[in-house]
Amino acid sequence: MTDFSIQPAKLEHVDQIVGLIKYWAELGQLLDRSQVEVVDSIRDFKIALSTNGDFVGCSSLHVLGSDVAEVRSLAVDPTWQAKGLGAALVESCIEDAYTYDVDRVFALTYQPGFFEKQGFSLANVMDFPEKVWNECVRCPFFSNCREIAVVLELDN
Ligand SMILES: CC(C)(COP(=O)(O)OP(=O)(O)OC[C@H]1O[C@@H](n2cnc3c(N)ncnc32)[C@H](O)[C@@H]1OP(=O)(O)O)[C@@H](O)C(=O)NCCC(=O)NCCS
């Protein structure tokens, strides 16, 4: 039974998105995102709402180059884990990637096993130079990054 819905994010959801990402960032599971960053990329974001209208998760798909996009800021409310919500949010990102004719979707994650369940394969972060040389180099964790790259080749 589906007891949540996934929708494009609106500016009214920014504080909830920032708060949920911060929750997981403080536990070392996600990269923190400022309010300005989330506002800037609001069109990348999807949100999940429970049937009561409660905000219960988010994800974003960011196009990084002519053939590749990144799933980032995937976060499920801790009381909503293990109900299929993370998988549904990733599926929504993949649908968006098809819409944009993207060839490959990747993520950098501490949960590669979750992404493998969604059909992704382990990859080398250097396969995504757009990410490494434009963004990772500015990340405070660059020299000590433990995130694992995963990729899904789309069947366009
Ligand atoms: C990782 C996360 C998104 C998973 O979301 P979720 O809603 O709990 O996961 P789902 O219920 O959709 O799980 C789907 C499948 O993946 C499996 N799975 C979930 N988390 C997993 C993990 N950490 N490792 C391996 N498999 C996992 C589930 O068992 C399920 O398997 P099934 O299809 O055989 O039943 C969620 O726990 C979360 O927000 N974690 C913190 C932030 C984070 O790590 N984000 C990802 C980084 S980009």
PDB file of C-alpha atoms and ligand atoms in Angstrom:
ATOM      1  CA  MET A   1       0.000   0.000   0.000  1.00  0.00           C
ATOM      2  CA  THR A   2       1.292   3.456  -0.901  1.00  0.00           C
ATOM      3  CA  ASP A   3       0.776   5.789   2.020  1.00  0.00           C
ATOM      4  CA  PHE A   4       2.908   8.622   0.704  1.00  0.00           C
ATOM      5  CA  SER A   5       3.102  10.696  -2.439  1.00  0.00           C
ATOM      6  CA  ILE A   6       6.084  12.211  -4.218  1.00  0.00           C
ATOM      7  CA  GLN A   7       5.809  15.695  -5.642  1.00  0.00           C
ATOM      8  CA  PRO A   8       7.993  18.489  -6.987  1.00  0.00           C
ATOM      9  CA  ALA A   9       9.271  20.611  -4.102  1.00  0.00           C
ATOM     10  CA  LYS A  10       8.091  24.174  -3.615  1.00  0.00           C
ATOM     11  CA  LEU A  11       9.786  27.030  -1.801  1.00  0.00           C
ATOM     12  CA  GLU A  12       7.444  26.462   1.151  1.00  0.00           C
ATOM     13  CA  HIS A  13       9.251  23.116   1.729  1.00  0.00           C
ATOM     14  CA  VAL A  14      12.765  24.574   1.921  1.00  0.00           C
ATOM     15  CA  ASP A  15      12.974  24.709   5.730  1.00  0.00           C
ATOM     16  CA  GLN A  16      11.797  21.096   6.068  1.00  0.00           C
ATOM     17  CA  ILE A  17      14.270  19.925   3.404  1.00  0.00           C
ATOM     18  CA  VAL A  18      17.131  21.794   5.079  1.00  0.00           C
ATOM     19  CA  GLY A  19      16.119  20.402   8.491  1.00  0.00           C
ATOM     20  CA  LEU A  20      15.969  16.772   7.350  1.00  0.00           C
ATOM     21  CA  ILE A  21      19.294  17.000   5.489  1.00  0.00           C
ATOM     22  CA  LYS A  22      20.857  18.593   8.580  1.00  0.00           C
ATOM     23  CA  TYR A  23      19.532  15.760  10.766  1.00  0.00           C
ATOM     24  CA  TRP A  24      21.344  13.158   8.620  1.00  0.00           C
ATOM     25  CA  ALA A  25      24.400  15.398   8.079  1.00  0.00           C
ATOM     26  CA  GLU A  26      24.903  15.608  11.855  1.00  0.00           C
ATOM     27  CA  LEU A  27      24.912  11.805  11.916  1.00  0.00           C
ATOM     28  CA  GLY A  28      27.579  11.835   9.193  1.00  0.00           C
ATOM     29  CA  GLN A  29      25.313  10.299   6.538  1.00  0.00           C
ATOM     30  CA  LEU A  30      24.772  13.236   4.167  1.00  0.00           C
ATOM     31  CA  LEU A  31      26.487  16.405   3.064  1.00  0.00           C
ATOM     32  CA  ASP A  32      24.854  19.394   4.741  1.00  0.00           C
ATOM     33  CA  ARG A  33      23.050  21.882   2.475  1.00  0.00           C
ATOM     34  CA  SER A  34      22.419  25.508   3.380  1.00  0.00           C
ATOM     35  CA  GLN A  35      19.070  27.199   2.898  1.00  0.00           C
ATOM     36  CA  VAL A  36      20.583  29.215   0.026  1.00  0.00           C
ATOM     37  CA  GLU A  37      21.808  26.035  -1.705  1.00  0.00           C
ATOM     38  CA  VAL A  38      18.397  24.381  -1.403  1.00  0.00           C
ATOM     39  CA  VAL A  39      16.593  27.498  -2.661  1.00  0.00           C
ATOM     40  CA  ASP A  40      19.027  27.706  -5.607  1.00  0.00           C
ATOM     41  CA  SER A  41      18.343  24.104  -6.564  1.00  0.00           C
ATOM     42  CA  ILE A  42      14.659  23.867  -5.598  1.00  0.00           C
ATOM     43  CA  ARG A  43      13.741  22.739  -9.117  1.00  0.00           C
ATOM     44  CA  ASP A  44      15.969  19.680  -8.627  1.00  0.00           C
ATOM     45  CA  PHE A  45      14.078  18.563  -5.517  1.00  0.00           C
ATOM     46  CA  LYS A  46      11.221  16.157  -4.970  1.00  0.00           C
ATOM     47  CA  ILE A  47       9.495  15.797  -1.628  1.00  0.00           C
ATOM     48  CA  ALA A  48       7.517  12.964  -0.109  1.00  0.00           C
ATOM     49  CA  LEU A  49       4.341  13.702   1.844  1.00  0.00           C
ATOM     50  CA  SER A  50       2.414  11.252   3.996  1.00  0.00           C
ATOM     51  CA  THR A  51      -1.327  10.917   3.451  1.00  0.00           C
ATOM     52  CA  ASN A  52      -1.689  13.360   6.385  1.00  0.00           C
ATOM     53  CA  GLY A  53       0.372  15.884   4.444  1.00  0.00           C
ATOM     54  CA  ASP A  54       3.427  15.529   6.684  1.00  0.00           C
ATOM     55  CA  PHE A  55       6.813  16.047   5.052  1.00  0.00           C
ATOM     56  CA  VAL A  56       8.616  12.683   5.265  1.00  0.00           C
ATOM     57  CA  GLY A  57      11.478  12.744   2.739  1.00  0.00           C
ATOM     58  CA  CYS A  58      13.282  14.417  -0.121  1.00  0.00           C
ATOM     59  CA  SER A  59      15.675  13.795  -2.967  1.00  0.00           C
ATOM     60  CA  SER A  60      17.203  15.807  -5.756  1.00  0.00           C
ATOM     61  CA  LEU A  61      18.499  15.109  -9.226  1.00  0.00           C
ATOM     62  CA  HIS A  62      21.151  17.521 -10.429  1.00  0.00           C
ATOM     63  CA  VAL A  63      22.243  17.478 -14.069  1.00  0.00           C
ATOM     64  CA  LEU A  64      26.025  17.875 -14.105  1.00  0.00           C
ATOM     65  CA  GLY A  65      26.978  17.451 -17.731  1.00  0.00           C
ATOM     66  CA  SER A  66      25.626  16.601 -21.160  1.00  0.00           C
ATOM     67  CA  ASP A  67      25.085  12.948 -20.245  1.00  0.00           C
ATOM     68  CA  VAL A  68      25.182  12.603 -16.475  1.00  0.00           C
ATOM     69  CA  ALA A  69      23.125  13.549 -13.428  1.00  0.00           C
ATOM     70  CA  GLU A  70      23.605  13.040  -9.697  1.00  0.00           C
ATOM     71  CA  VAL A  71      21.140  11.877  -7.073  1.00  0.00           C
ATOM     72  CA  ARG A  72      21.895  14.031  -4.056  1.00  0.00           C
ATOM     73  CA  SER A  73      20.321  14.967  -0.747  1.00  0.00           C
ATOM     74  CA  LEU A  74      18.299  11.754  -0.590  1.00  0.00           C
ATOM     75  CA  ALA A  75      16.828  11.694   2.902  1.00  0.00           C
ATOM     76  CA  VAL A  76      14.000   9.824   4.575  1.00  0.00           C
ATOM     77  CA  ASP A  77      12.497  10.862   7.902  1.00  0.00           C
ATOM     78  CA  PRO A  78      13.902   8.401  10.490  1.00  0.00           C
ATOM     79  CA  THR A  79      10.387   7.342  11.522  1.00  0.00           C
ATOM     80  CA  TRP A  80       9.660   6.515   7.871  1.00  0.00           C
ATOM     81  CA  GLN A  81      12.662   4.312   7.080  1.00  0.00           C
ATOM     82  CA  ALA A  82      12.178   0.800   5.697  1.00  0.00           C
ATOM     83  CA  LYS A  83       8.764   1.526   4.135  1.00  0.00           C
ATOM     84  CA  GLY A  84       9.948   1.780   0.518  1.00  0.00           C
ATOM     85  CA  LEU A  85      10.147   5.562   0.571  1.00  0.00           C
ATOM     86  CA  GLY A  86      13.877   5.836  -0.251  1.00  0.00           C
ATOM     87  CA  ALA A  87      13.403   3.470  -3.186  1.00  0.00           C
ATOM     88  CA  ALA A  88      10.425   5.522  -4.427  1.00  0.00           C
ATOM     89  CA  LEU A  89      12.419   8.764  -4.198  1.00  0.00           C
ATOM     90  CA  VAL A  90      15.290   7.230  -6.208  1.00  0.00           C
ATOM     91  CA  GLU A  91      12.787   5.928  -8.772  1.00  0.00           C
ATOM     92  CA  SER A  92      11.412   9.442  -9.107  1.00  0.00           C
ATOM     93  CA  CYS A  93      14.951  10.763  -9.762  1.00  0.00           C
ATOM     94  CA  ILE A  94      15.446   8.101 -12.441  1.00  0.00           C
ATOM     95  CA  GLU A  95      12.156   9.073 -14.112  1.00  0.00           C
ATOM     96  CA  ASP A  96      13.362  12.686 -14.196  1.00  0.00           C
ATOM     97  CA  ALA A  97      16.690  11.569 -15.659  1.00  0.00           C
ATOM     98  CA  TYR A  98      14.865   9.821 -18.501  1.00  0.00           C
ATOM     99  CA  THR A  99      12.863  13.015 -19.096  1.00  0.00           C
ATOM    100  CA  TYR A 100      16.113  14.942 -19.550  1.00  0.00           C
ATOM    101  CA  ASP A 101      17.671  12.207 -21.769  1.00  0.00           C
ATOM    102  CA  VAL A 102      20.462  11.652 -19.284  1.00  0.00           C
ATOM    103  CA  ASP A 103      22.593   8.559 -19.997  1.00  0.00           C
ATOM    104  CA  ARG A 104      23.981   7.898 -16.503  1.00  0.00           C
ATOM    105  CA  VAL A 105      22.800   8.623 -12.986  1.00  0.00           C
ATOM    106  CA  PHE A 106      25.286   8.437 -10.138  1.00  0.00           C
ATOM    107  CA  ALA A 107      25.437   9.073  -6.414  1.00  0.00           C
ATOM    108  CA  LEU A 108      28.157   9.429  -3.812  1.00  0.00           C
ATOM    109  CA  THR A 109      26.952   7.655  -0.723  1.00  0.00           C
ATOM    110  CA  TYR A 110      27.730   5.893   2.536  1.00  0.00           C
ATOM    111  CA  GLN A 111      24.905   3.442   1.732  1.00  0.00           C
ATOM    112  CA  PRO A 112      26.052   1.708  -1.482  1.00  0.00           C
ATOM    113  CA  GLY A 113      24.041  -1.398  -0.570  1.00  0.00           C
ATOM    114  CA  PHE A 114      20.816   0.599  -0.700  1.00  0.00           C
ATOM    115  CA  PHE A 115      21.650   1.888  -4.195  1.00  0.00           C
ATOM    116  CA  GLU A 116      22.678  -1.579  -5.395  1.00  0.00           C
ATOM    117  CA  LYS A 117      19.168  -2.727  -4.420  1.00  0.00           C
ATOM    118  CA  GLN A 118      17.850  -0.012  -6.751  1.00  0.00           C
ATOM    119  CA  GLY A 119      19.929  -1.372  -9.665  1.00  0.00           C
ATOM    120  CA  PHE A 120      23.030   0.795  -9.318  1.00  0.00           C
ATOM    121  CA  SER A 121      26.562  -0.642  -9.583  1.00  0.00           C
ATOM    122  CA  LEU A 122      29.710   0.337  -7.722  1.00  0.00           C
ATOM    123  CA  ALA A 123      31.783   2.869  -9.666  1.00  0.00           C
ATOM    124  CA  ASN A 124      34.927   4.968  -9.449  1.00  0.00           C
ATOM    125  CA  VAL A 125      34.335   8.591  -8.514  1.00  0.00           C
ATOM    126  CA  MET A 126      36.899   9.575 -11.175  1.00  0.00           C
ATOM    127  CA  ASP A 127      34.344   8.395 -13.764  1.00  0.00           C
ATOM    128  CA  PHE A 128      32.549  11.652 -12.913  1.00  0.00           C
ATOM    129  CA  PRO A 129      35.143  14.387 -13.487  1.00  0.00           C
ATOM    130  CA  GLU A 130      32.384  17.033 -13.667  1.00  0.00           C
ATOM    131  CA  LYS A 131      31.660  16.285 -10.022  1.00  0.00           C
ATOM    132  CA  VAL A 132      35.221  15.869  -8.787  1.00  0.00           C
ATOM    133  CA  TRP A 133      36.794  18.950 -10.366  1.00  0.00           C
ATOM    134  CA  ASN A 134      33.850  21.355 -10.027  1.00  0.00           C
ATOM    135  CA  GLU A 135      32.411  20.390  -6.662  1.00  0.00           C
ATOM    136  CA  CYS A 136      34.380  17.819  -4.661  1.00  0.00           C
ATOM    137  CA  VAL A 137      37.509  19.982  -4.759  1.00  0.00           C
ATOM    138  CA  ARG A 138      35.604  22.639  -2.792  1.00  0.00           C
ATOM    139  CA  CYS A 139      34.267  20.177  -0.235  1.00  0.00           C
ATOM    140  CA  PRO A 140      35.899  20.268   3.223  1.00  0.00           C
ATOM    141  CA  PHE A 141      36.034  16.444   3.160  1.00  0.00           C
ATOM    142  CA  PHE A 142      37.747  16.268  -0.277  1.00  0.00           C
ATOM    143  CA  SER A 143      41.111  14.992   0.946  1.00  0.00           C
ATOM    144  CA  ASN A 144      39.457  12.503   3.286  1.00  0.00           C
ATOM    145  CA  CYS A 145      36.286  11.506   1.417  1.00  0.00           C
ATOM    146  CA  ARG A 146      34.855   8.080   2.323  1.00  0.00           C
ATOM    147  CA  GLU A 147      31.779   8.277   0.113  1.00  0.00           C
ATOM    148  CA  ILE A 148      31.369   5.495  -2.432  1.00  0.00           C
ATOM    149  CA  ALA A 149      30.349   6.144  -6.046  1.00  0.00           C
ATOM    150  CA  VAL A 150      27.468   4.186  -7.537  1.00  0.00           C
ATOM    151  CA  VAL A 151      26.097   4.471 -11.064  1.00  0.00           C
ATOM    152  CA  LEU A 152      23.063   3.437 -13.084  1.00  0.00           C
ATOM    153  CA  GLU A 153      23.324   3.371 -16.886  1.00  0.00           C
ATOM    154  CA  LEU A 154      19.974   4.356 -18.388  1.00  0.00           C
ATOM    155  CA  ASP A 155      18.477   2.556 -21.329  1.00  0.00           C
ATOM    156  CA  ASN A 156      17.662   5.600 -23.512  1.00  0.00           C
TER     157      ASN A 156
HETATM  158  C1  LIG B   1      19.286   5.238   2.806  1.00  0.00           C
HETATM  159  C2  LIG B   1      17.813   5.641   2.873  1.00  0.00           C
HETATM  160  C3  LIG B   1      17.513   6.691   1.792  1.00  0.00           C
HETATM  161  C4  LIG B   1      16.961   4.380   2.612  1.00  0.00           C
HETATM  162  O1  LIG B   1      15.586   4.758   2.600  1.00  0.00           O
HETATM  163  P1  LIG B   1      14.454   3.760   3.128  1.00  0.00           P
HETATM  164  O2  LIG B   1      13.152   4.389   2.830  1.00  0.00           O
HETATM  165  O3  LIG B   1      14.738   3.405   4.541  1.00  0.00           O
HETATM  166  O4  LIG B   1      14.714   2.474   2.238  1.00  0.00           O
HETATM  167  P2  LIG B   1      13.626   1.571   1.506  1.00  0.00           P
HETATM  168  O5  LIG B   1      12.603   1.136   2.503  1.00  0.00           O
HETATM  169  O6  LIG B   1      13.112   2.263   0.297  1.00  0.00           O
HETATM  170  O7  LIG B   1      14.523   0.314   1.083  1.00  0.00           O
HETATM  171  C5  LIG B   1      14.485  -0.232  -0.224  1.00  0.00           C
HETATM  172  C6  LIG B   1      15.345  -1.478  -0.228  1.00  0.00           C
HETATM  173  O8  LIG B   1      16.699  -1.129   0.112  1.00  0.00           O
HETATM  174  C7  LIG B   1      17.115  -1.849   1.294  1.00  0.00           C
HETATM  175  N1  LIG B   1      17.933  -0.944   2.109  1.00  0.00           N
HETATM  176  C8  LIG B   1      17.523   0.156   2.776  1.00  0.00           C
HETATM  177  N2  LIG B   1      18.562   0.759   3.373  1.00  0.00           N
HETATM  178  C9  LIG B   1      19.648   0.010   3.077  1.00  0.00           C
HETATM  179  C10 LIG B   1      21.040   0.102   3.398  1.00  0.00           C
HETATM  180  N3  LIG B   1      21.501   1.100   4.166  1.00  0.00           N
HETATM  181  N4  LIG B   1      21.887  -0.837   2.890  1.00  0.00           N
HETATM  182  C11 LIG B   1      21.429  -1.851   2.108  1.00  0.00           C
HETATM  183  N5  LIG B   1      20.118  -1.988   1.764  1.00  0.00           N
HETATM  184  C12 LIG B   1      19.245  -1.073   2.249  1.00  0.00           C
HETATM  185  C13 LIG B   1      15.834  -2.249   1.993  1.00  0.00           C
HETATM  186  O9  LIG B   1      16.038  -3.395   2.783  1.00  0.00           O
HETATM  187  C14 LIG B   1      14.904  -2.505   0.810  1.00  0.00           C
HETATM  188  O10 LIG B   1      15.187  -3.779   0.283  1.00  0.00           O
HETATM  189  P3  LIG B   1      14.032  -4.695  -0.395  1.00  0.00           P
HETATM  190  O11 LIG B   1      13.668  -3.991  -1.693  1.00  0.00           O
HETATM  191  O12 LIG B   1      14.696  -6.004  -0.603  1.00  0.00           O
HETATM  192  O13 LIG B   1      12.896  -4.727   0.579  1.00  0.00           O
HETATM  193  C15 LIG B   1      17.406   6.191   4.266  1.00  0.00           C
HETATM  194  O14 LIG B   1      17.736   5.238   5.242  1.00  0.00           O
HETATM  195  C16 LIG B   1      18.064   7.500   4.621  1.00  0.00           C
HETATM  196  O15 LIG B   1      17.493   8.582   4.410  1.00  0.00           O
HETATM  197  N6  LIG B   1      19.287   7.428   5.202  1.00  0.00           N
HETATM  198  C17 LIG B   1      20.017   8.600   5.610  1.00  0.00           C
HETATM  199  C18 LIG B   1      20.492   9.461   4.466  1.00  0.00           C
HETATM  200  C19 LIG B   1      21.257   8.647   3.430  1.00  0.00           C
HETATM  201  O16 LIG B   1      22.092   7.813   3.726  1.00  0.00           O
HETATM  202  N7  LIG B   1      20.945   8.968   2.152  1.00  0.00           N
HETATM  203  C20 LIG B   1      21.565   8.318   0.988  1.00  0.00           C
HETATM  204  C21 LIG B   1      22.816   9.013   0.647  1.00  0.00           C
HETATM  205  S1  LIG B   1      22.815   9.740  -0.964  1.00  0.00           S
END
